[in-house]
């Protein structure tokens, strides 16, 4: 695999730093997850099964797990010996705790001069907000994403998934890869920083570009689009929903034919994109009435045959059973030491010659401590 032979030490908690290390483990890196006695914070939050939470299991595949007390000299000694064998260290420990624990760049580089350190924070390592505590919705709020999300006449809403954390995790892996490439070129390590708010602003490049160009903030539109119609979620006869989008005349005509509504093609209220947007409420009433005549599976079959931009609005049970998502390798069966057969999230990218692989389930707390210490000669 692409990162075979690369060792990563991950000392993160919750989502962004651990998931960033997971993305490297997916591609073959030997990721050692180092946790304090009692485990990282993600093991204690949310629904659980036995000693594991969904939050932890969802973010920590393809790692070996180790418990290490960095507050005592023996733990510090083991850490230094591990750093000497490592290429990358990833964590989200804030200052001054990182200096006390020997996780700042100066301390790590004193052990291995070409080490790569990737740190994660909510606001950044420097600047007026540096050092503030924060989590995913803090970044969504400050970065404008919360204000841009929701219905036009409703309150600002956070996105359902932890998009700030997951975007930051992707940037963690990207930063690590760029630093590895630079080290291969010049032999030098470096420190890299990832801030949740930076990722949130990056997510909104189109919307922010619109504001910076025109001076007008994009409106909050719920499931609609500010640019074309129809574009919304519509209930079906059996209570399911589909999301439809017709961003040009071709797809609008296809939709009308799929719904047995050819009269809507030539209706002057809907003749062209500008007219459809202007008369959006009337058009959506027409579309909704026709969608409500069909069970969702039947409606999706009609829409697919007619080449319409459409998707079912799936809950997580439907996501877990979806044949395309399973085909794409996004739901992978593993055997967990404590839970037996278990499905975990899979790898979201596909390399043709050197693909990644889910090789390990999320480790139980300290599962590989003895194994790793033995490799150090203890």
Tab-separated table of C-alpha atoms in Angstrom:
chain	number	residue	atom	x	y	z
A	1	UNK	CA	0.000	0.000	0.000
A	2	UNK	CA	1.141	3.590	-0.558
A	3	UNK	CA	2.236	4.257	3.035
A	4	UNK	CA	3.727	0.880	3.915
A	5	UNK	CA	6.799	1.500	6.057
A	6	UNK	CA	5.520	4.821	7.476
A	7	UNK	CA	4.859	4.918	11.223
A	8	UNK	CA	2.386	7.350	12.769
A	9	UNK	CA	1.933	8.086	16.459
A	10	UNK	CA	-1.556	9.428	17.164
A	11	UNK	CA	-2.296	10.964	20.550
A	12	UNK	CA	-5.603	12.589	19.659
A	13	UNK	CA	-9.073	12.549	21.108
A	14	UNK	CA	-12.600	12.767	19.700
A	15	UNK	CA	-12.690	13.017	15.862
A	16	UNK	CA	-10.414	15.346	13.871
A	17	UNK	CA	-6.951	14.152	14.937
A	18	UNK	CA	-7.874	10.444	15.298
A	19	UNK	CA	-9.707	10.323	11.967
A	20	UNK	CA	-6.825	12.111	10.238
A	21	UNK	CA	-4.498	9.350	11.454
A	22	UNK	CA	-7.036	6.729	10.364
A	23	UNK	CA	-6.872	8.020	6.780
A	24	UNK	CA	-3.128	7.361	6.849
A	25	UNK	CA	-3.651	3.922	8.354
A	26	UNK	CA	-6.110	3.147	5.572
A	27	UNK	CA	-3.256	3.509	3.094
A	28	UNK	CA	-0.840	1.219	4.912
A	29	UNK	CA	0.813	3.341	7.606
A	30	UNK	CA	1.482	1.646	10.945
A	31	UNK	CA	-0.627	3.884	13.189
A	32	UNK	CA	-0.094	3.512	16.925
A	33	UNK	CA	-2.881	5.128	18.917
A	34	UNK	CA	-1.482	6.197	22.290
A	35	UNK	CA	-4.081	6.814	24.987
A	36	UNK	CA	-3.803	7.793	28.641
A	37	UNK	CA	-4.925	5.370	31.333
A	38	UNK	CA	-8.713	5.350	31.126
A	39	UNK	CA	-8.709	6.127	27.415
A	40	UNK	CA	-9.285	9.207	25.272
A	41	UNK	CA	-12.380	11.401	25.510
A	42	UNK	CA	-14.099	9.782	22.537
A	43	UNK	CA	-14.506	6.556	24.519
A	44	UNK	CA	-16.816	8.300	27.002
A	45	UNK	CA	-19.259	10.230	24.800
A	46	UNK	CA	-22.433	8.966	23.179
A	47	UNK	CA	-24.147	5.593	22.738
A	48	UNK	CA	-21.998	2.642	23.608
A	49	UNK	CA	-21.704	-1.116	23.323
A	50	UNK	CA	-19.600	-2.631	26.044
A	51	UNK	CA	-16.526	-0.444	26.511
A	52	UNK	CA	-16.752	1.231	23.085
A	53	UNK	CA	-18.760	4.180	21.791
A	54	UNK	CA	-19.985	4.772	18.274
A	55	UNK	CA	-17.888	7.940	18.171
A	56	UNK	CA	-14.709	5.991	18.933
A	57	UNK	CA	-15.450	3.053	16.628
A	58	UNK	CA	-16.372	5.338	13.736
A	59	UNK	CA	-13.040	7.193	13.796
A	60	UNK	CA	-10.367	4.650	14.723
A	61	UNK	CA	-10.010	1.741	12.297
A	62	UNK	CA	-6.594	0.555	11.083
A	63	UNK	CA	-4.641	1.268	14.273
A	64	UNK	CA	-2.821	-0.510	17.053
A	65	UNK	CA	-3.792	0.657	20.517
A	66	UNK	CA	-1.440	1.432	23.380
A	67	UNK	CA	-1.897	2.878	26.863
A	68	UNK	CA	0.909	5.165	28.020
A	69	UNK	CA	1.012	7.486	31.030
A	70	UNK	CA	2.967	10.511	29.825
A	71	UNK	CA	2.849	12.156	33.248
A	72	UNK	CA	5.460	9.774	34.664
A	73	UNK	CA	9.131	9.329	33.675
A	74	UNK	CA	8.711	5.762	32.418
A	75	UNK	CA	5.945	6.891	30.076
A	76	UNK	CA	8.080	9.734	28.774
A	77	UNK	CA	10.947	7.317	28.155
A	78	UNK	CA	8.734	4.995	26.111
A	79	UNK	CA	7.347	7.975	24.174
A	80	UNK	CA	10.841	9.129	23.212
A	81	UNK	CA	11.767	5.635	22.061
A	82	UNK	CA	8.615	5.461	19.948
A	83	UNK	CA	9.251	8.899	18.454
A	84	UNK	CA	12.694	7.720	17.386
A	85	UNK	CA	10.973	5.072	15.231
A	86	UNK	CA	8.172	7.294	13.920
A	87	UNK	CA	7.699	9.487	10.861
A	88	UNK	CA	4.602	11.455	11.882
A	89	UNK	CA	3.014	12.525	15.168
A	90	UNK	CA	-0.603	13.706	15.226
A	91	UNK	CA	-2.426	15.171	18.226
A	92	UNK	CA	-4.826	17.871	19.394
A	93	UNK	CA	-3.266	18.572	22.800
A	94	UNK	CA	-3.323	22.277	23.628
A	95	UNK	CA	-0.469	24.299	25.066
A	96	UNK	CA	0.893	24.311	27.745
A	97	UNK	CA	-0.099	20.657	28.257
A	98	UNK	CA	1.757	19.595	25.102
A	99	UNK	CA	5.025	21.049	26.423
A	100	UNK	CA	4.547	19.286	29.766
A	101	UNK	CA	3.916	15.995	27.972
A	102	UNK	CA	6.819	16.340	25.526
A	103	UNK	CA	4.526	16.685	22.509
A	104	UNK	CA	5.700	20.065	21.228
A	105	UNK	CA	7.748	20.156	18.036
A	106	UNK	CA	11.000	21.116	19.738
A	107	UNK	CA	10.842	18.125	22.076
A	108	UNK	CA	9.935	15.703	19.305
A	109	UNK	CA	12.569	17.040	16.894
A	110	UNK	CA	15.210	16.682	19.617
A	111	UNK	CA	14.553	12.944	19.456
A	112	UNK	CA	14.087	12.660	15.694
A	113	UNK	CA	15.146	15.752	13.734
A	114	UNK	CA	13.130	14.883	10.622
A	115	UNK	CA	9.887	14.208	12.505
A	116	UNK	CA	6.623	15.572	11.098
A	117	UNK	CA	4.159	16.956	13.640
A	118	UNK	CA	0.537	17.723	12.735
A	119	UNK	CA	-1.487	19.482	15.417
A	120	UNK	CA	-5.215	20.186	15.392
A	121	UNK	CA	-7.003	23.036	17.138
A	122	UNK	CA	-10.320	24.802	16.745
A	123	UNK	CA	-9.038	28.310	16.015
A	124	UNK	CA	-5.318	28.019	15.222
A	125	UNK	CA	-2.064	27.944	17.139
A	126	UNK	CA	-1.509	31.712	16.938
A	127	UNK	CA	-3.704	34.782	16.628
A	128	UNK	CA	-6.352	36.397	18.853
A	129	UNK	CA	-8.308	33.174	19.473
A	130	UNK	CA	-5.348	30.835	19.970
A	131	UNK	CA	-5.712	28.633	23.015
A	132	UNK	CA	-9.491	28.910	23.268
A	133	UNK	CA	-11.287	25.608	23.798
A	134	UNK	CA	-13.676	24.617	21.038
A	135	UNK	CA	-15.364	21.740	19.244
A	136	UNK	CA	-17.024	21.123	15.871
A	137	UNK	CA	-20.100	23.374	16.328
A	138	UNK	CA	-17.862	26.171	17.615
A	139	UNK	CA	-16.154	26.155	14.216
A	140	UNK	CA	-19.448	25.864	12.332
A	141	UNK	CA	-20.756	28.885	14.253
A	142	UNK	CA	-17.721	31.143	13.892
A	143	UNK	CA	-17.035	30.116	10.284
A	144	UNK	CA	-20.493	31.088	9.010
A	145	UNK	CA	-21.723	27.587	8.210
A	146	UNK	CA	-24.342	27.567	10.950
A	147	UNK	CA	-25.834	30.888	9.823
A	148	UNK	CA	-26.027	29.568	6.256
A	149	UNK	CA	-27.862	26.376	7.259
A	150	UNK	CA	-31.584	25.972	7.893
A	151	UNK	CA	-34.919	27.218	6.607
A	152	UNK	CA	-35.239	30.870	5.539
A	153	UNK	CA	-37.590	31.747	8.412
A	154	UNK	CA	-36.002	29.428	10.966
A	155	UNK	CA	-33.002	29.597	13.288
A	156	UNK	CA	-29.419	28.974	12.263
A	157	UNK	CA	-28.617	25.260	12.445
A	158	UNK	CA	-25.470	23.209	12.655
A	159	UNK	CA	-24.972	20.540	10.013
A	160	UNK	CA	-26.010	17.109	11.313
A	161	UNK	CA	-22.604	15.476	10.844
A	162	UNK	CA	-19.408	16.783	12.426
A	163	UNK	CA	-18.312	18.379	9.153
A	164	UNK	CA	-15.732	20.684	10.740
A	165	UNK	CA	-14.013	17.730	12.394
A	166	UNK	CA	-14.132	15.505	9.322
A	167	UNK	CA	-12.892	18.263	7.016
A	168	UNK	CA	-10.052	18.927	9.446
A	169	UNK	CA	-9.232	15.205	9.481
A	170	UNK	CA	-8.885	15.261	5.707
A	171	UNK	CA	-6.589	18.286	5.987
A	172	UNK	CA	-4.539	16.468	8.655
A	173	UNK	CA	-3.877	13.611	6.238
A	174	UNK	CA	-3.199	16.053	3.382
A	175	UNK	CA	-0.741	18.028	5.531
A	176	UNK	CA	1.056	14.860	6.562
A	177	UNK	CA	1.393	13.709	2.954
A	178	UNK	CA	2.728	17.088	1.791
A	179	UNK	CA	5.243	17.117	4.643
A	180	UNK	CA	6.351	13.578	3.763
A	181	UNK	CA	6.838	14.632	0.146
A	182	UNK	CA	8.866	17.670	1.204
A	183	UNK	CA	10.962	15.514	3.546
A	184	UNK	CA	11.681	13.067	0.732
A	185	UNK	CA	12.962	16.011	-1.292
A	186	UNK	CA	15.076	17.821	1.282
A	187	UNK	CA	15.379	15.487	4.283
A	188	UNK	CA	13.794	17.902	6.752
A	189	UNK	CA	10.801	17.472	9.018
A	190	UNK	CA	8.376	20.231	9.975
A	191	UNK	CA	5.376	21.166	12.087
A	192	UNK	CA	1.983	21.584	10.432
A	193	UNK	CA	-1.175	23.090	11.892
A	194	UNK	CA	-4.809	22.376	11.060
A	195	UNK	CA	-7.601	24.550	12.455
A	196	UNK	CA	-11.268	23.556	12.368
A	197	UNK	CA	-12.340	27.075	11.393
A	198	UNK	CA	-10.003	27.016	8.388
A	199	UNK	CA	-11.652	23.850	7.137
A	200	UNK	CA	-15.136	25.308	7.620
A	201	UNK	CA	-14.272	28.376	5.552
A	202	UNK	CA	-12.656	26.124	2.930
A	203	UNK	CA	-15.927	24.150	2.734
A	204	UNK	CA	-17.775	27.328	1.827
A	205	UNK	CA	-15.526	28.613	-0.917
A	206	UNK	CA	-18.439	28.996	-3.375
A	207	UNK	CA	-20.714	30.768	-0.895
A	208	UNK	CA	-17.962	32.987	0.475
A	209	UNK	CA	-16.856	33.759	-3.073
A	210	UNK	CA	-20.394	34.891	-3.837
A	211	UNK	CA	-20.368	37.257	-0.858
A	212	UNK	CA	-16.905	38.625	-1.605
A	213	UNK	CA	-17.829	39.230	-5.234
A	214	UNK	CA	-21.270	40.790	-4.766
A	215	UNK	CA	-21.341	42.009	-1.184
A	216	UNK	CA	-24.553	40.041	-0.627
A	217	UNK	CA	-24.594	36.990	1.647
A	218	UNK	CA	-26.204	33.891	0.137
A	219	UNK	CA	-29.728	33.377	1.519
A	220	UNK	CA	-30.590	30.512	3.835
A	221	UNK	CA	-32.642	28.154	1.648
A	222	UNK	CA	-33.179	24.880	3.541
A	223	UNK	CA	-33.375	22.017	1.039
A	224	UNK	CA	-33.926	24.414	-1.861
A	225	UNK	CA	-31.440	26.134	-4.163
A	226	UNK	CA	-31.115	29.879	-4.591
A	227	UNK	CA	-30.324	29.408	-8.286
A	228	UNK	CA	-32.827	27.005	-9.855
A	229	UNK	CA	-36.008	24.998	-9.340
A	230	UNK	CA	-37.249	22.404	-8.767
A	231	UNK	CA	-34.675	21.532	-6.141
A	232	UNK	CA	-36.100	20.086	-2.942
A	233	UNK	CA	-37.082	16.987	-0.995
A	234	UNK	CA	-40.559	15.613	-1.702
A	235	UNK	CA	-42.655	13.099	0.304
A	236	UNK	CA	-43.802	9.881	-1.370
A	237	UNK	CA	-46.951	7.825	-0.901
A	238	UNK	CA	-45.330	5.510	1.669
A	239	UNK	CA	-43.796	8.255	3.794
A	240	UNK	CA	-40.353	8.098	2.201
A	241	UNK	CA	-38.765	11.130	0.559
A	242	UNK	CA	-36.727	11.807	-2.545
A	243	UNK	CA	-34.543	14.780	-3.333
A	244	UNK	CA	-34.892	16.109	-6.870
A	245	UNK	CA	-32.886	18.667	-8.804
A	246	UNK	CA	-33.487	20.002	-12.306
A	247	UNK	CA	-30.765	22.541	-13.003
A	248	UNK	CA	-31.382	22.857	-16.741
A	249	UNK	CA	-34.162	22.379	-19.303
A	250	UNK	CA	-33.086	18.846	-20.187
A	251	UNK	CA	-33.409	17.511	-16.663
A	252	UNK	CA	-36.634	19.449	-16.123
A	253	UNK	CA	-38.207	17.799	-19.171
A	254	UNK	CA	-36.956	14.395	-18.014
A	255	UNK	CA	-38.544	14.968	-14.617
A	256	UNK	CA	-41.882	15.983	-16.081
A	257	UNK	CA	-41.984	12.862	-18.249
A	258	UNK	CA	-41.057	10.628	-15.306
A	259	UNK	CA	-43.964	12.099	-13.330
A	260	UNK	CA	-46.436	11.703	-16.242
A	261	UNK	CA	-46.762	15.485	-16.327
A	262	UNK	CA	-45.936	16.549	-19.914
A	263	UNK	CA	-48.241	19.542	-19.502
A	264	UNK	CA	-45.705	21.092	-17.108
A	265	UNK	CA	-43.092	21.204	-19.868
A	266	UNK	CA	-45.016	23.775	-21.891
A	267	UNK	CA	-46.622	25.617	-18.973
A	268	UNK	CA	-45.567	29.280	-19.496
A	269	UNK	CA	-45.020	29.693	-15.756
A	270	UNK	CA	-42.176	27.185	-15.968
A	271	UNK	CA	-40.731	27.915	-19.412
A	272	UNK	CA	-37.034	28.342	-18.719
A	273	UNK	CA	-34.883	28.418	-15.607
A	274	UNK	CA	-35.700	32.030	-14.681
A	275	UNK	CA	-39.448	31.428	-14.878
A	276	UNK	CA	-39.205	28.239	-12.829
A	277	UNK	CA	-37.278	30.032	-10.123
A	278	UNK	CA	-39.689	32.945	-10.108
A	279	UNK	CA	-42.677	30.600	-9.804
A	280	UNK	CA	-40.929	28.091	-7.564
A	281	UNK	CA	-43.738	27.717	-5.009
A	282	UNK	CA	-46.312	26.823	-7.651
A	283	UNK	CA	-43.915	24.463	-9.397
A	284	UNK	CA	-42.990	22.673	-6.204
A	285	UNK	CA	-46.672	22.199	-5.371
A	286	UNK	CA	-47.125	20.522	-8.750
A	287	UNK	CA	-44.077	18.305	-8.282
A	288	UNK	CA	-45.010	17.399	-4.714
A	289	UNK	CA	-48.532	16.365	-5.700
A	290	UNK	CA	-47.209	13.974	-8.322
A	291	UNK	CA	-44.465	12.502	-6.126
A	292	UNK	CA	-47.074	11.784	-3.456
A	293	UNK	CA	-48.858	9.384	-5.811
A	294	UNK	CA	-46.046	6.814	-5.775
A	295	UNK	CA	-44.223	4.728	-3.168
A	296	UNK	CA	-40.593	5.760	-3.017
A	297	UNK	CA	-39.109	2.635	-4.637
A	298	UNK	CA	-41.513	2.917	-7.575
A	299	UNK	CA	-40.839	6.643	-7.922
A	300	UNK	CA	-37.069	6.143	-7.837
A	301	UNK	CA	-37.349	3.502	-10.560
A	302	UNK	CA	-39.306	5.952	-12.733
A	303	UNK	CA	-36.807	8.727	-12.126
A	304	UNK	CA	-33.836	6.502	-12.865
A	305	UNK	CA	-35.325	5.289	-16.162
A	306	UNK	CA	-35.958	8.901	-17.193
A	307	UNK	CA	-32.401	10.060	-16.330
A	308	UNK	CA	-33.445	12.463	-13.565
A	309	UNK	CA	-31.131	13.875	-10.913
A	310	UNK	CA	-32.677	12.207	-7.868
A	311	UNK	CA	-31.756	10.336	-4.703
A	312	UNK	CA	-33.678	8.786	-1.833
A	313	UNK	CA	-33.462	10.654	1.467
A	314	UNK	CA	-31.965	7.754	3.441
A	315	UNK	CA	-31.840	7.252	7.164
A	316	UNK	CA	-28.810	5.412	8.584
A	317	UNK	CA	-30.514	2.017	8.344
A	318	UNK	CA	-30.962	2.588	4.611
A	319	UNK	CA	-27.412	3.893	4.303
A	320	UNK	CA	-26.059	0.728	5.938
A	321	UNK	CA	-28.036	-1.410	3.476
A	322	UNK	CA	-27.475	0.649	0.333
A	323	UNK	CA	-25.950	-1.522	-2.422
A	324	UNK	CA	-23.925	1.291	-4.015
A	325	UNK	CA	-22.381	2.340	-0.711
A	326	UNK	CA	-21.485	-1.267	0.033
A	327	UNK	CA	-20.087	-1.695	-3.473
A	328	UNK	CA	-17.927	1.392	-2.890
A	329	UNK	CA	-16.459	-0.227	0.213
A	330	UNK	CA	-17.859	2.328	2.643
A	331	UNK	CA	-19.270	-0.285	5.027
A	332	UNK	CA	-16.718	-2.967	5.841
A	333	UNK	CA	-17.128	-6.101	7.980
A	334	UNK	CA	-14.386	-6.748	10.533
A	335	UNK	CA	-13.936	-9.040	13.513
A	336	UNK	CA	-13.518	-7.085	16.749
A	337	UNK	CA	-11.790	-8.622	19.735
A	338	UNK	CA	-14.583	-7.630	22.121
A	339	UNK	CA	-17.654	-7.455	19.883
A	340	UNK	CA	-17.051	-10.169	17.302
A	341	UNK	CA	-18.442	-9.401	13.834
A	342	UNK	CA	-18.715	-5.646	13.408
A	343	UNK	CA	-19.241	-3.279	10.493
A	344	UNK	CA	-17.087	-0.132	10.413
A	345	UNK	CA	-16.932	2.846	8.040
A	346	UNK	CA	-14.726	2.182	5.043
A	347	UNK	CA	-12.189	4.069	2.943
A	348	UNK	CA	-13.542	7.040	0.945
A	349	UNK	CA	-11.041	6.935	-1.924
A	350	UNK	CA	-9.965	4.286	-4.399
A	351	UNK	CA	-6.497	3.949	-5.915
A	352	UNK	CA	-6.371	1.596	-8.878
A	353	UNK	CA	-2.883	0.150	-8.395
A	354	UNK	CA	-2.215	0.617	-4.674
A	355	UNK	CA	-5.603	0.655	-2.939
A	356	UNK	CA	-6.093	1.039	0.774
A	357	UNK	CA	-7.544	-1.679	2.953
A	358	UNK	CA	-9.366	-1.959	6.275
A	359	UNK	CA	-6.900	-4.287	7.989
A	360	UNK	CA	-7.709	-3.729	11.647
A	361	UNK	CA	-10.839	-2.989	13.673
A	362	UNK	CA	-10.712	-0.042	16.097
A	363	UNK	CA	-8.436	-1.229	18.922
A	364	UNK	CA	-9.674	-1.896	22.413
A	365	UNK	CA	-8.050	0.250	25.075
A	366	UNK	CA	-4.389	-0.765	25.323
A	367	UNK	CA	-4.945	-3.828	23.133
A	368	UNK	CA	-1.464	-3.797	21.584
A	369	UNK	CA	0.566	-2.266	24.430
A	370	UNK	CA	2.546	-5.444	25.141
A	371	UNK	CA	3.142	-6.053	21.433
A	372	UNK	CA	4.487	-2.543	20.852
A	373	UNK	CA	6.677	-2.624	23.950
A	374	UNK	CA	8.098	-5.945	22.818
A	375	UNK	CA	9.030	-4.354	19.499
A	376	UNK	CA	10.936	-1.714	21.492
A	377	UNK	CA	12.838	-4.478	23.252
A	378	UNK	CA	10.979	-4.452	26.551
